[in-house]
Amino acid sequence: MKSFRYLPDVTTLQLNADLCVGCGMCEWVCPHGVIQVIQKMARIMDRDACIECGACATNCPVQAIDVTPGVGCAAYIIQTWIRGREAASCGGASCC
């Protein structure tokens, strides 16, 4: 999803390659194709497309992925689509 962007280099997404077993769950559950499994190893392919939903970390059986859901203000992004940029707000103190 190359056209989807919020702010560059703000996502909390981290992958510990030493723990990864290459099961592919992270790739399967990611709604934006951020992670791909290549040669039995997960790789972050498009970090700035991460909306920090937490699906990858929640479904990783070996806890090789860490992400703090909501830090990147995914709610703000969705609101800009619905309400427009001027009316959107994520409501968090660390937002935007």
Coordinates of C-alpha atoms in Angstrom, one line a residue:
M1 CA 0.0 0.0 0.0
K2 CA 2.6 2.5 -1.2
S3 CA 0.1 5.5 -1.3
F4 CA -0.8 5.2 2.4
R5 CA 1.3 7.4 4.6
Y6 CA 0.9 9.3 7.8
L7 CA 4.3 10.6 9.2
P8 CA 7.6 9.1 8.2
D9 CA 9.7 7.2 10.8
V10 CA 7.3 7.3 13.7
T11 CA 6.0 3.8 14.0
T12 CA 7.0 1.7 17.1
L13 CA 7.1 -1.5 15.0
Q14 CA 10.1 -3.6 15.8
L15 CA 11.1 -7.1 14.6
N16 CA 13.6 -9.3 16.5
A17 CA 15.0 -11.4 13.7
D18 CA 16.8 -13.7 16.2
L19 CA 13.4 -14.9 17.5
C20 CA 11.5 -15.1 14.2
V21 CA 10.7 -18.7 13.1
G22 CA 9.3 -17.7 9.7
C23 CA 5.7 -19.0 10.3
G24 CA 4.2 -16.2 8.2
M25 CA 1.4 -15.2 10.6
C26 CA 2.5 -11.6 10.7
E27 CA 2.4 -11.4 6.9
W28 CA -1.0 -13.0 6.8
V29 CA -2.7 -10.7 9.4
C30 CA -1.1 -7.4 8.4
P31 CA -3.8 -5.2 6.7
H32 CA -1.2 -3.1 4.8
G33 CA 1.5 -5.6 3.7
V34 CA 4.1 -4.1 6.0
I35 CA 5.7 -7.4 6.7
Q36 CA 6.7 -10.2 4.3
V37 CA 8.3 -13.5 4.9
I38 CA 11.2 -14.1 2.6
Q39 CA 13.3 -17.3 2.9
K40 CA 11.6 -18.2 6.2
M41 CA 12.3 -14.9 7.8
A42 CA 9.9 -12.0 8.5
R43 CA 11.1 -8.7 7.1
I44 CA 9.6 -5.2 7.5
M45 CA 9.1 -4.1 3.9
D46 CA 7.2 -0.8 4.3
R47 CA 7.5 0.5 7.8
D48 CA 5.8 3.8 7.1
A49 CA 2.6 2.0 6.0
C50 CA 2.2 0.5 9.6
I51 CA -0.9 1.7 11.3
E52 CA 0.2 0.1 14.6
C53 CA -2.9 -2.0 14.8
G54 CA -1.0 -4.7 16.7
A55 CA -2.2 -7.7 14.7
C56 CA 1.3 -8.8 13.8
A57 CA 2.5 -8.8 17.4
T58 CA -0.6 -10.4 18.8
N59 CA -0.4 -13.3 16.3
C60 CA 3.4 -13.9 16.5
P61 CA 3.8 -17.2 18.3
V62 CA 7.3 -16.4 19.4
Q63 CA 6.9 -12.7 20.3
A64 CA 9.4 -11.6 17.7
I65 CA 7.4 -8.5 16.9
D66 CA 6.8 -5.6 19.2
V67 CA 4.5 -2.6 18.5
T68 CA 2.6 -0.2 20.7
P69 CA -0.9 0.0 19.2
G70 CA -2.1 3.5 18.7
V71 CA 1.1 5.4 19.2
G72 CA 1.1 6.4 15.5
C73 CA -2.4 7.7 15.8
A74 CA -4.2 5.3 13.4
A75 CA -7.5 6.8 14.7
Y76 CA -6.4 10.2 13.5
I77 CA -5.7 8.8 10.0
I78 CA -9.1 7.2 9.8
Q79 CA -10.8 10.4 11.0
T80 CA -9.0 12.4 8.3
W81 CA -10.7 10.1 5.7
I82 CA -14.1 10.5 7.3
R83 CA -14.1 14.1 8.8
G84 CA -11.3 15.7 6.9
R85 CA -7.9 16.9 8.2
E86 CA -9.3 20.0 9.9
A87 CA -11.8 18.1 12.0
A88 CA -9.7 15.1 12.8
S89 CA -8.3 14.4 16.3
C90 CA -6.8 11.4 18.0
G91 CA -7.3 12.9 21.5
G92 CA -4.0 11.8 22.9
A93 CA -1.5 14.0 24.6
S94 CA 1.3 12.6 22.4
C95 CA -0.7 12.9 19.2
C96 CA 0.4 14.7 16.1

